[in-house]
Tab-separated table of C-alpha atoms in Angstrom:
chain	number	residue	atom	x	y	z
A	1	UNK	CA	-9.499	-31.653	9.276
A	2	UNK	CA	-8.658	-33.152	6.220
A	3	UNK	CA	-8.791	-31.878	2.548
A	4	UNK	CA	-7.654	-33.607	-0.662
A	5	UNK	CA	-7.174	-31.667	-4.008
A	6	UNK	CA	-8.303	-32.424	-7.279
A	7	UNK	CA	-6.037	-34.275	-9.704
A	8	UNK	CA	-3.226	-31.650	-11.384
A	9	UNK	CA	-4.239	-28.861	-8.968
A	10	UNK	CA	-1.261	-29.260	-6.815
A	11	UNK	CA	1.136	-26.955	-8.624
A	12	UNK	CA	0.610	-24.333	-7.052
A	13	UNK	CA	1.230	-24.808	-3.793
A	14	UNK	CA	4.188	-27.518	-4.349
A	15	UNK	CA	5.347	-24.019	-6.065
A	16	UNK	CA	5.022	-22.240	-2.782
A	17	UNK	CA	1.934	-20.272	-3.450
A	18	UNK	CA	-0.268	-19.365	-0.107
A	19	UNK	CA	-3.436	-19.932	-1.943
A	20	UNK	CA	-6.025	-22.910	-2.521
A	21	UNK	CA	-8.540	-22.072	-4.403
A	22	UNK	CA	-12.009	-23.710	-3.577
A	23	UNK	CA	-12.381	-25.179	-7.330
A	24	UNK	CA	-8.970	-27.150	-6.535
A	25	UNK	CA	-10.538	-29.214	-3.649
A	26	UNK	CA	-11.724	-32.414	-4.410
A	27	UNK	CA	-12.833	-33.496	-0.588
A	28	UNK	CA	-13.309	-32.098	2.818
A	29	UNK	CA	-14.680	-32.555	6.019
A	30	UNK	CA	-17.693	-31.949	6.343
A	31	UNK	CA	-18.459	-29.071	9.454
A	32	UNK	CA	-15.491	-27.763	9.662
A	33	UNK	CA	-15.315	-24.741	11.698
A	34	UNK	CA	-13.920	-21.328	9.605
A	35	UNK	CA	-10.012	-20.918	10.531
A	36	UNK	CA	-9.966	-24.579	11.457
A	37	UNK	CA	-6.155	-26.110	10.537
A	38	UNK	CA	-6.095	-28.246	7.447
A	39	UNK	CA	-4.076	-30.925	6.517
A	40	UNK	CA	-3.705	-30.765	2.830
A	41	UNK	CA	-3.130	-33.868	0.763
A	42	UNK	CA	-2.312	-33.926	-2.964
A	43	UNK	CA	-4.603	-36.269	-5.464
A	44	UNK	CA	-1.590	-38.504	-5.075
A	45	UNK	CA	-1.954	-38.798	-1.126
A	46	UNK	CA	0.520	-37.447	-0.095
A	47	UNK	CA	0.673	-34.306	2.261
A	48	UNK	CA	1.743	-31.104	0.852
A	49	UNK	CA	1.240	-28.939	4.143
A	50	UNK	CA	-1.261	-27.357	6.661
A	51	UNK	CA	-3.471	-24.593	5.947
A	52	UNK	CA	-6.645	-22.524	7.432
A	53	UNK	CA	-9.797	-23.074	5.896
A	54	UNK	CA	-12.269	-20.109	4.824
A	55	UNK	CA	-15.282	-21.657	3.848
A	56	UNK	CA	-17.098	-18.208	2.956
A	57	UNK	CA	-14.366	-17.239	-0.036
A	58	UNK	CA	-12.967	-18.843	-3.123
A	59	UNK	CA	-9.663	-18.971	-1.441
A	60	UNK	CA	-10.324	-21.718	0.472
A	61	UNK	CA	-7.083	-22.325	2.291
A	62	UNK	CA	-4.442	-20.555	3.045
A	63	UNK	CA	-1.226	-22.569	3.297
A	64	UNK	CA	0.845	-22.317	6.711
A	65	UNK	CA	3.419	-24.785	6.417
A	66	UNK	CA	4.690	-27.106	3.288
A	67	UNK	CA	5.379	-30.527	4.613
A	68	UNK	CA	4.404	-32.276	8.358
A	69	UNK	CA	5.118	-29.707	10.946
A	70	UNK	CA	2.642	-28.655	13.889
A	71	UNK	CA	0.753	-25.309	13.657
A	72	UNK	CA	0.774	-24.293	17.320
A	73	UNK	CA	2.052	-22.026	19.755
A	74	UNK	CA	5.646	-22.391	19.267
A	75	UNK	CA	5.237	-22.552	15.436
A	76	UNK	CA	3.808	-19.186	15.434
A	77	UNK	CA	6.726	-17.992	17.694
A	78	UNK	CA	9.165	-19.463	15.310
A	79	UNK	CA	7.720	-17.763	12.256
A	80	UNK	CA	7.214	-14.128	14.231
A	81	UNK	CA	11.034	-14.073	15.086
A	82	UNK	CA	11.658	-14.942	11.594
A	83	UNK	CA	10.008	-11.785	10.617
A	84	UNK	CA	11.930	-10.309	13.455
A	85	UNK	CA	15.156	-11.073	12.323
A	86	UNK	CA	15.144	-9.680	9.000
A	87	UNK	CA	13.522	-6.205	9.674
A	88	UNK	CA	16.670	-5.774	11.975
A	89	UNK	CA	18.403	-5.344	8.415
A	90	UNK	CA	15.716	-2.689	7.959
A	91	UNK	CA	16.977	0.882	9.554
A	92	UNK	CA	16.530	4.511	9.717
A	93	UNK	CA	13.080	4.929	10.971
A	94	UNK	CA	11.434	3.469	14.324
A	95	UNK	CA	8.374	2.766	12.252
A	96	UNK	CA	8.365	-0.750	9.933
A	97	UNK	CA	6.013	-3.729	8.713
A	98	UNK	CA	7.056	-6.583	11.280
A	99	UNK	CA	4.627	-8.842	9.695
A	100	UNK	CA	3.192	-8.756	6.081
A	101	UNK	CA	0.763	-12.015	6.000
A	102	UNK	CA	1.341	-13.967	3.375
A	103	UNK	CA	5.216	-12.792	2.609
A	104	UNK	CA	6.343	-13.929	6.132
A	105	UNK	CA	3.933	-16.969	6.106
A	106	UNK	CA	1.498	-15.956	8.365
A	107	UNK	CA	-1.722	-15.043	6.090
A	108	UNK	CA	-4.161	-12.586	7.261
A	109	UNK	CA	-1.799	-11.175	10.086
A	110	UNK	CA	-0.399	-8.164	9.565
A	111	UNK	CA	1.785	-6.049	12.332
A	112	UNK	CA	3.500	-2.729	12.323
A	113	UNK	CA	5.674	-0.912	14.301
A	114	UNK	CA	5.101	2.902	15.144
A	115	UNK	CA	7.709	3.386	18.033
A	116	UNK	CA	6.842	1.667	20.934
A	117	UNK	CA	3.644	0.629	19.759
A	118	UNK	CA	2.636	-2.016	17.741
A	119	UNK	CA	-0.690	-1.986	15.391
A	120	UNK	CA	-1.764	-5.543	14.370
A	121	UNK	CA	-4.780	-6.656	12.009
A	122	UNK	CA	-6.097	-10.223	11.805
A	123	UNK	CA	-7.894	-10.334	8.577
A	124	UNK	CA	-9.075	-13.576	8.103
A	125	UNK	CA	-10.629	-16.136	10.132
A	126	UNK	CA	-7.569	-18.396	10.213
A	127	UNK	CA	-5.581	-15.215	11.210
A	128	UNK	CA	-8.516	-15.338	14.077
A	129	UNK	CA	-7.364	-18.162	15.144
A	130	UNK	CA	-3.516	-17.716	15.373
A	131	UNK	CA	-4.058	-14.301	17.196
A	132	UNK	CA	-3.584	-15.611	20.667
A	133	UNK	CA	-0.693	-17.120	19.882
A	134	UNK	CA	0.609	-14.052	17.993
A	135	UNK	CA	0.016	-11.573	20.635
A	136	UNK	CA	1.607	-13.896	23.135
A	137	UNK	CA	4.866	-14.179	20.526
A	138	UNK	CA	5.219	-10.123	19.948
A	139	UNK	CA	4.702	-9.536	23.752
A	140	UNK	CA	7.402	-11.606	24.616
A	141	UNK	CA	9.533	-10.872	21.353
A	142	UNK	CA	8.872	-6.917	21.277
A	143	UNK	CA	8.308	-5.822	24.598
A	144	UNK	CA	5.765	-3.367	23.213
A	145	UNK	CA	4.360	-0.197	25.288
A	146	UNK	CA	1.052	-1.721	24.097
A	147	UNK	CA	-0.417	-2.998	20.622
A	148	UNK	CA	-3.579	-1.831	19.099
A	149	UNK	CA	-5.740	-3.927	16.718
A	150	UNK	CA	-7.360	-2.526	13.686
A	151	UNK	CA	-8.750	-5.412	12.406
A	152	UNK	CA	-10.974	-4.083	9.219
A	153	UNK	CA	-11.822	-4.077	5.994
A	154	UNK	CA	-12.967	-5.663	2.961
A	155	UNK	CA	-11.061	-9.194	3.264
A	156	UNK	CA	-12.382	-9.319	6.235
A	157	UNK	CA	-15.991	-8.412	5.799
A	158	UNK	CA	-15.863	-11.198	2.836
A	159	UNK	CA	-14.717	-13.741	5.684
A	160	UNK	CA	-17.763	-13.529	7.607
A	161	UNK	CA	-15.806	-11.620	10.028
A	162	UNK	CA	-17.244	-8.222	12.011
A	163	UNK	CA	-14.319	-5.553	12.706
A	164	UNK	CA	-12.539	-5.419	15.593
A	165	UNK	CA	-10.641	-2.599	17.290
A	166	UNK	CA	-8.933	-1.841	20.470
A	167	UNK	CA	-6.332	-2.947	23.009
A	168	UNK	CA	-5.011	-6.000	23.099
A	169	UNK	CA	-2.127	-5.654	25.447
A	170	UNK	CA	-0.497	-2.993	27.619
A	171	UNK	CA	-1.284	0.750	27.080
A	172	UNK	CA	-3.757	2.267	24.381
A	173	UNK	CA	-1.665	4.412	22.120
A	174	UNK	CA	-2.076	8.085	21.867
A	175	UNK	CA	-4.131	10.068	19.180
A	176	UNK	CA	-0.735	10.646	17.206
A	177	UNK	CA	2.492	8.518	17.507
A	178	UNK	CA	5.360	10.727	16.135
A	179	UNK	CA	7.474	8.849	13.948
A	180	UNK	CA	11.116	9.376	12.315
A	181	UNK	CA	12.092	7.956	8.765
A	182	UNK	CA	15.132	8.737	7.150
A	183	UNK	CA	15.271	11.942	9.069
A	184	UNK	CA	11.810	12.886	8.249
A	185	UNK	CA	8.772	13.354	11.175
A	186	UNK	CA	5.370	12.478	11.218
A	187	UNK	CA	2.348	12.754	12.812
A	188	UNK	CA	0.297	8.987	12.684
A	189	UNK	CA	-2.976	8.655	13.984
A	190	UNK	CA	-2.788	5.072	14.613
A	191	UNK	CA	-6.521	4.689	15.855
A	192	UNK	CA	-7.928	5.648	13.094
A	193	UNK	CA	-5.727	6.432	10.168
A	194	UNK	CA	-5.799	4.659	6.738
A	195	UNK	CA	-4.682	1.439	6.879
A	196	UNK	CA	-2.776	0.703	10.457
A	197	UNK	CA	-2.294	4.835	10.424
A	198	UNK	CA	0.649	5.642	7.626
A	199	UNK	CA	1.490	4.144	4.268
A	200	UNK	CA	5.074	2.556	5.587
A	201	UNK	CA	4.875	0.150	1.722
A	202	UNK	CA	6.204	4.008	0.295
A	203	UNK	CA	9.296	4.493	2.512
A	204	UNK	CA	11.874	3.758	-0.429
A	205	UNK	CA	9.708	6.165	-2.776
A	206	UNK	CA	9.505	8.798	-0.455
A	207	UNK	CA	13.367	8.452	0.032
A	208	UNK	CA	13.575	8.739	-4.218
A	209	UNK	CA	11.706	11.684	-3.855
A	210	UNK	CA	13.636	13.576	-1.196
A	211	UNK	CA	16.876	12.698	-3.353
A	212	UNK	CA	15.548	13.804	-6.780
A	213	UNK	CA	13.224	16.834	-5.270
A	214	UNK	CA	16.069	19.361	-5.360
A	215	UNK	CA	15.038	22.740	-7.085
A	216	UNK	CA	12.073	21.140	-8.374
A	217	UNK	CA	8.458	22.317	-8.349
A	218	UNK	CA	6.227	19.176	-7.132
A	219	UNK	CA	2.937	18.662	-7.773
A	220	UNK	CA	2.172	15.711	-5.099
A	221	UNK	CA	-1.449	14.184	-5.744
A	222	UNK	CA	-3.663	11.834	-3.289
A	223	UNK	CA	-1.471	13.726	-1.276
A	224	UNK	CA	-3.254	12.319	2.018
A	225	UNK	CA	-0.901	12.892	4.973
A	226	UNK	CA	1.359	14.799	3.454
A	227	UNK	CA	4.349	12.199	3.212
A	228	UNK	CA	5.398	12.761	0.014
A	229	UNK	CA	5.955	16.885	0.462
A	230	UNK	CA	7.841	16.536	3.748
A	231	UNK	CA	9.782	14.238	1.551
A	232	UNK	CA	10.041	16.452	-1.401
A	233	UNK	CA	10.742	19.524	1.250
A	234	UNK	CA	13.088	17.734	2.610
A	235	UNK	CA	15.139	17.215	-0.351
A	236	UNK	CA	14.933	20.783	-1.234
A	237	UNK	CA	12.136	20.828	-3.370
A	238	UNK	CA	11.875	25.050	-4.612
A	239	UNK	CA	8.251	24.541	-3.982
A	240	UNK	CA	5.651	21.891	-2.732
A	241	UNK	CA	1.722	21.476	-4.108
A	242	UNK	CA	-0.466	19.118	-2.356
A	243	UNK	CA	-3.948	18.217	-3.284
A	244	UNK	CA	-5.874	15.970	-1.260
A	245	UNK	CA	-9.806	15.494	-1.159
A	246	UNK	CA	-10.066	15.011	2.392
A	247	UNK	CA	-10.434	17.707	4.526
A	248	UNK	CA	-8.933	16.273	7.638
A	249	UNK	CA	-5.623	14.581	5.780
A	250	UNK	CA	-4.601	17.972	4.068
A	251	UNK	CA	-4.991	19.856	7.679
A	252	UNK	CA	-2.991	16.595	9.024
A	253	UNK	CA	-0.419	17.350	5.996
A	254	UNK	CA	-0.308	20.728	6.550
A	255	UNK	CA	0.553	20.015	10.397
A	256	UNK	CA	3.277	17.428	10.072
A	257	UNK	CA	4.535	20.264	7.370
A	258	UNK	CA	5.220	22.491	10.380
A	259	UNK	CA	6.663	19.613	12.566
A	260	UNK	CA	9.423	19.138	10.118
A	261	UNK	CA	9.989	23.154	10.540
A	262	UNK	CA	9.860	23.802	7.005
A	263	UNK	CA	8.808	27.463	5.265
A	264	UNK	CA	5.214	27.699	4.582
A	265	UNK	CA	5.825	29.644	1.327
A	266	UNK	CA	7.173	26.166	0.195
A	267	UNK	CA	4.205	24.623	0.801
A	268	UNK	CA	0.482	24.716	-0.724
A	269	UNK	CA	-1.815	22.626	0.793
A	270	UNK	CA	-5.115	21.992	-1.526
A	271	UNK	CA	-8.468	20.481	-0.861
A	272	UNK	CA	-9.894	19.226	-3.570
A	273	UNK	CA	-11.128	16.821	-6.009
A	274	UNK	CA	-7.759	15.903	-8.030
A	275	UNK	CA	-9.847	14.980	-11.250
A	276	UNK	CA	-11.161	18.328	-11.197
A	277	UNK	CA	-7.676	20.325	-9.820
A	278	UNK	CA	-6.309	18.704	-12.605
A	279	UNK	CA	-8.386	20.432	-15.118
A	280	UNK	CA	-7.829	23.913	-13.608
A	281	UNK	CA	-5.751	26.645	-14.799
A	282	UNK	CA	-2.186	25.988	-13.712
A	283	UNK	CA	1.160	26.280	-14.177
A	284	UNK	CA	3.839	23.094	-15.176
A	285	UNK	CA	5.698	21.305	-12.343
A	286	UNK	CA	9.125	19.376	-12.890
A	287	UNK	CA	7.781	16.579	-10.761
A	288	UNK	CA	4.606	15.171	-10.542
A	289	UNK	CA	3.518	12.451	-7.856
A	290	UNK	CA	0.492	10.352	-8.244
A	291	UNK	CA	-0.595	7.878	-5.206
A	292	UNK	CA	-4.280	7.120	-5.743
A	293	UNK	CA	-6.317	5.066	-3.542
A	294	UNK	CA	-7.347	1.457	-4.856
A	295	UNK	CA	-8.948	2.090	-7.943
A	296	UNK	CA	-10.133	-1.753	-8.487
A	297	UNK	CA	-11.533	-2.844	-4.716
A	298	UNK	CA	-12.667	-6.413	-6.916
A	299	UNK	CA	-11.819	-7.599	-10.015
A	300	UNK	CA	-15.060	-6.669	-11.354
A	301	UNK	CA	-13.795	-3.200	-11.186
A	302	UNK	CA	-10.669	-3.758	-13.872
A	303	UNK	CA	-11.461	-1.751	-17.006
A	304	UNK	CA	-12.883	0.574	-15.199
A	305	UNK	CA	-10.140	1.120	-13.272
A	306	UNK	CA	-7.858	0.887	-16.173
A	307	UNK	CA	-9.614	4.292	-17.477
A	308	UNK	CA	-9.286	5.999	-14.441
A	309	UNK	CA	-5.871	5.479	-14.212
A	310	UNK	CA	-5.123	6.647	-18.210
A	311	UNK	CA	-7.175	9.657	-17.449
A	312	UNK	CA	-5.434	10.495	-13.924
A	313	UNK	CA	-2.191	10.225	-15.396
A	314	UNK	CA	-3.347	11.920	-19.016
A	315	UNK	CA	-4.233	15.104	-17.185
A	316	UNK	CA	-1.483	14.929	-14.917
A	317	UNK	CA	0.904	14.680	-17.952
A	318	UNK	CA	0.138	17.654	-19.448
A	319	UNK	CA	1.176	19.796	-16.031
A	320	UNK	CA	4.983	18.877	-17.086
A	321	UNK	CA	7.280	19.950	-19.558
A	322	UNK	CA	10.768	18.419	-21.602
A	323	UNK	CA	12.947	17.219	-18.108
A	324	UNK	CA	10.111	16.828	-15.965
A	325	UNK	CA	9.796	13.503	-13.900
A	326	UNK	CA	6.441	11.290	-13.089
A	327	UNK	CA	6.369	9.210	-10.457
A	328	UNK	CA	3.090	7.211	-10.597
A	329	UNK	CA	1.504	4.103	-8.326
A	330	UNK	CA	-1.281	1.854	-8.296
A	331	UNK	CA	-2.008	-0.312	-5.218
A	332	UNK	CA	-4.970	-1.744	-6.816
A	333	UNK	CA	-4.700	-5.875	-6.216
A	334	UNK	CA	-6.310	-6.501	-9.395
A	335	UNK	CA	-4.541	-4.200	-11.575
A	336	UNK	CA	-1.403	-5.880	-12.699
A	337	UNK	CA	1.959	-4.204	-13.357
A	338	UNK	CA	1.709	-4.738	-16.945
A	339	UNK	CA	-1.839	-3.237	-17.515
A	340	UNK	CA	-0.811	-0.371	-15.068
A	341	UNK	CA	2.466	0.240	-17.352
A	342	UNK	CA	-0.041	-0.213	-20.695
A	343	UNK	CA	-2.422	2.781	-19.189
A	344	UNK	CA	0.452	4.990	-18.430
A	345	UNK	CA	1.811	4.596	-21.701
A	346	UNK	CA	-1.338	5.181	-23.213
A	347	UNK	CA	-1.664	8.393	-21.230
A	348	UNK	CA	1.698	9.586	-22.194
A	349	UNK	CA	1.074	9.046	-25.970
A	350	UNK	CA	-2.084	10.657	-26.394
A	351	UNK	CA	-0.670	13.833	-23.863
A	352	UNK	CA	1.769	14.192	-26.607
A	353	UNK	CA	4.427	13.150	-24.341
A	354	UNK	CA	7.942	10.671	-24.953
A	355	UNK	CA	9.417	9.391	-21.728
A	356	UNK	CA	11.793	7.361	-20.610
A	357	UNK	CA	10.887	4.638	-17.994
A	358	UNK	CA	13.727	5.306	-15.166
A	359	UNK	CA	12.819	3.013	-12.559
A	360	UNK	CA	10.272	0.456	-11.565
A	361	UNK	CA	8.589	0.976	-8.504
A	362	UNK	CA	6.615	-1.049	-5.061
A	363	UNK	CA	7.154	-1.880	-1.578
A	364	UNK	CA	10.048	-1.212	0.740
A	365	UNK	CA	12.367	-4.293	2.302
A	366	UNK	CA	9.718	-4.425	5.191
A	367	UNK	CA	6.845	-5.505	2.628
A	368	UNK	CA	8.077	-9.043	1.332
A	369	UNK	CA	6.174	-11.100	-0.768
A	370	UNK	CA	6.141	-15.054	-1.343
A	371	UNK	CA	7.784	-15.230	-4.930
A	372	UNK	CA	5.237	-17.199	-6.229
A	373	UNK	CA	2.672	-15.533	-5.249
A	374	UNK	CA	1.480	-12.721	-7.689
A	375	UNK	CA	-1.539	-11.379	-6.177
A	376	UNK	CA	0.857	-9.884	-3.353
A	377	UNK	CA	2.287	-7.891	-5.361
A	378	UNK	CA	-0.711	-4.981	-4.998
A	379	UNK	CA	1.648	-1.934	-4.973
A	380	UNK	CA	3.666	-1.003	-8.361
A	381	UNK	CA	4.799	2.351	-9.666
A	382	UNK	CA	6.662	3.670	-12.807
A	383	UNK	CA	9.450	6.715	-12.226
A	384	UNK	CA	9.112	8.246	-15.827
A	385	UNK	CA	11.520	11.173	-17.525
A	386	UNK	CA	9.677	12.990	-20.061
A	387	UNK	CA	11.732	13.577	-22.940
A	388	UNK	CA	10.002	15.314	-25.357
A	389	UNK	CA	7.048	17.455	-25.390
A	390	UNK	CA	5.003	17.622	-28.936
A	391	UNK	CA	3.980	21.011	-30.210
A	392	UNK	CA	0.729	20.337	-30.896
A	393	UNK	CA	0.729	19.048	-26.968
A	394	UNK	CA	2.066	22.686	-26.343
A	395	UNK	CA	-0.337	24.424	-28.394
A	396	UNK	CA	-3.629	22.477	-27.040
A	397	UNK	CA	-2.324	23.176	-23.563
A	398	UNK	CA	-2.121	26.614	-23.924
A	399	UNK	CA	-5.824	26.952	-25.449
A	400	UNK	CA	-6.865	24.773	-22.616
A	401	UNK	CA	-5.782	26.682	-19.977
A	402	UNK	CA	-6.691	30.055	-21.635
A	403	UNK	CA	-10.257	28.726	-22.106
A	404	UNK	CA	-12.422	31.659	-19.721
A	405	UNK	CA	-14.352	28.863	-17.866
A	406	UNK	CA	-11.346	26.380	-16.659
A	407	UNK	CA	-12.303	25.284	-13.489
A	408	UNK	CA	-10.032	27.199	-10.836
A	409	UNK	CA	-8.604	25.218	-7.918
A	410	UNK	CA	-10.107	25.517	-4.703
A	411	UNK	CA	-6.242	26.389	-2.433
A	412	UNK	CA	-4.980	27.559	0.424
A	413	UNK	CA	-1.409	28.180	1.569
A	414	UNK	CA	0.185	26.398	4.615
A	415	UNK	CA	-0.279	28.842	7.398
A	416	UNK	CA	0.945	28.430	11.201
């Protein structure tokens, strides 16, 4: 099929971004079937590349190739040991992104690595159509024990698409894969975990925390899995707090806590609401951790996520004292880096609190991203130092937590 853009609306993917939008296309075929491959033509004539078509969502195409080469079999095959190749750079755990979409040229498919397994998700109908190919190419290229789709989720539901689970080659993987990362274990449910089973994006942030964890007191929130405490454990954190909403991810936690073979009076493992833990009576920590889920699913949701985030990291500011350290993430798409660093700041002031931005924060080597291509970049985080704690911070702090009806957290201790 062919599809011709509007005049001046060929910048951006002569720039090398993934993305046509459907207001950039002046012509196409008509009945074109979704995932079918597009040739892409500029208002000029000429071809700028080959792209799948999604005629159910504004982004219309997503580019494949830049320039006349054939989307088949052996092109998929090309690009999949491209991927390959680098994440052989990538070492110290048997768990890895093989594919991330858009950042290895392949949109929609995304594959990961959990020992001899491999989870793969096809979230768009042009991913659809590669898949055959794809499962044929990481057969052959990865000799997997078998590889599990979990094909699901919101970009897919807005492509028309139902989900799909299951095998799609050799053996179905077990209810829990045990992993190793940078000397760390886990327990990942594959089947039906978040995601393909484990947030792998965190790697390099979990390895910050191990190295800066020593003597600390951690306060780890969203704490899901547990990933950041075995981290934080493992780094010799003097004691561990996790507070998670889901009952089933803080038992998982408190589990892969005891796989590691670390002391349960290290570890507190918390179910609860963290808007509400937050507001509790309880003591400082010297580092705080804050992974929340997506707080902006569309872009509808902005501002309001905007105000969740100040108010998350507002409550969670006043747990820490002069020295302390924040490390705080957003993997909200539609959040950008700069309004996420203009909420946190906001937080910080009206806590009373003066920090020092130590590091900027996302993805591990694993995750790339197409440079041009901003909305890829979903995950950021800020590693703050605070520097300098207010009186009248101290002082409003104080009343707060002396006030008779705080709400007290709901806790229990990691037990065997």
């Amino acid at each position: 099929m062919r599809v011709d853009l509007k005049p001046g609306r060929d910048f951006a993917p002569r720039a090398g971004h993934p993305w046509i939008f459907s207001g950039a296309i002046a012509r196409i075929e008509d009945g074109a079937a979704a995932g079918a491959i597009a040739d892409v033509y500029g208002a000029d004539g000429r071809l700028l590349g080959r792209g799948t078509w999604s005629p159910k969502t504004s982004i219309a195409i997503r580019m494949l190739t830049r320039g006349d080469e054939p989307v088949d079999a052996a092109f998929v095959r090309r690009r999949l040991a491209a991927a390959l190749r680098w994440r052989e750079s990538v070492r110290g755990s048997n768990a890895a992104r093989l594919v991330n979409g858009e950042g290895d040229r392949l949109p929609g498919v995304v594959v990961d690595r959990y020992g001899d397994f491999l989870v793969a998700q096809f979230l768009t109908a042009g991913a659809e159509r590669l898949k055959p190919w794809v499962i044929e190419a990481l057969e052959a290229l990865c000799a997997p024990r078998g590889i599990f789709e979990r094909s699901e989720g919101n970009v897919r539901r807005a492509e028309g698409l139902a989900p799909s689970t299951g095998v799609l080659a050799g053996a179905e993987p077990p209810p829990d894969v045990i992993i190793e990362e940078s000397g760390r274990r886990h327990r990942v449910d594959v089947r039906g975990g978040q995601k393909t089973g484990f947030f792998l994006d965190q790697r390099p942030n979990r390895d910050l925390v191990a190295m800066l964890a020593d003597g600390r007191r951690v306060l780890n929130l969203f704490a899901y899995t547990g990933a950041f405490a075995i981290a934080a454990a493992q780094g010799g954190a003097a004691h561990v707090t996790s507070v998670e909403s889901s009952a089933a991810a803080i038992l998982h936690a408190e589990e892969s806590w005891f796989l590691n073979g670390y002391d349960p009076d290290r570890g507190t493992f918390v179910r609860d609401d963290v808007f509400t833990f937050l507001r509790g009576d309880l003591p400082s920590f010297d580092l705080v951790i804050l992974d929340p889920p997506p707080f902006a699913r569309r872009r509808t949701e902005h501002d309001r996520a905007l105000a969740g985030y100040k108010d998350v990291n507002l409550q969670a500011f006043r747990q820490t004292e002069r020295d302390a350290l924040v490390m705080t993430f957003s993997c909200s798409q539609h959040v950008d880096a700069d309004a996420f660093h203009d909420a946190v700041t906001a937080a910080a002031a009206d806590a009373k609190r003066e920090c020092q931005l130590l590091a900027r924060l996302g993805p591990g080597l694993d995750h790339p991203q197409a440079l041009a291509h901003a909305q890829g970049r979903y995950l950021k985080g800020l590693l703050l130092r605070v520097t300098e704690v207010y009186a009248d911070a101290r002082a409003t702090t104080e009343a707060r937590r002396e006030t008779p009806d705080a709400a007290p957290a709901r806790r229990h201790h990691a037990t065997p």
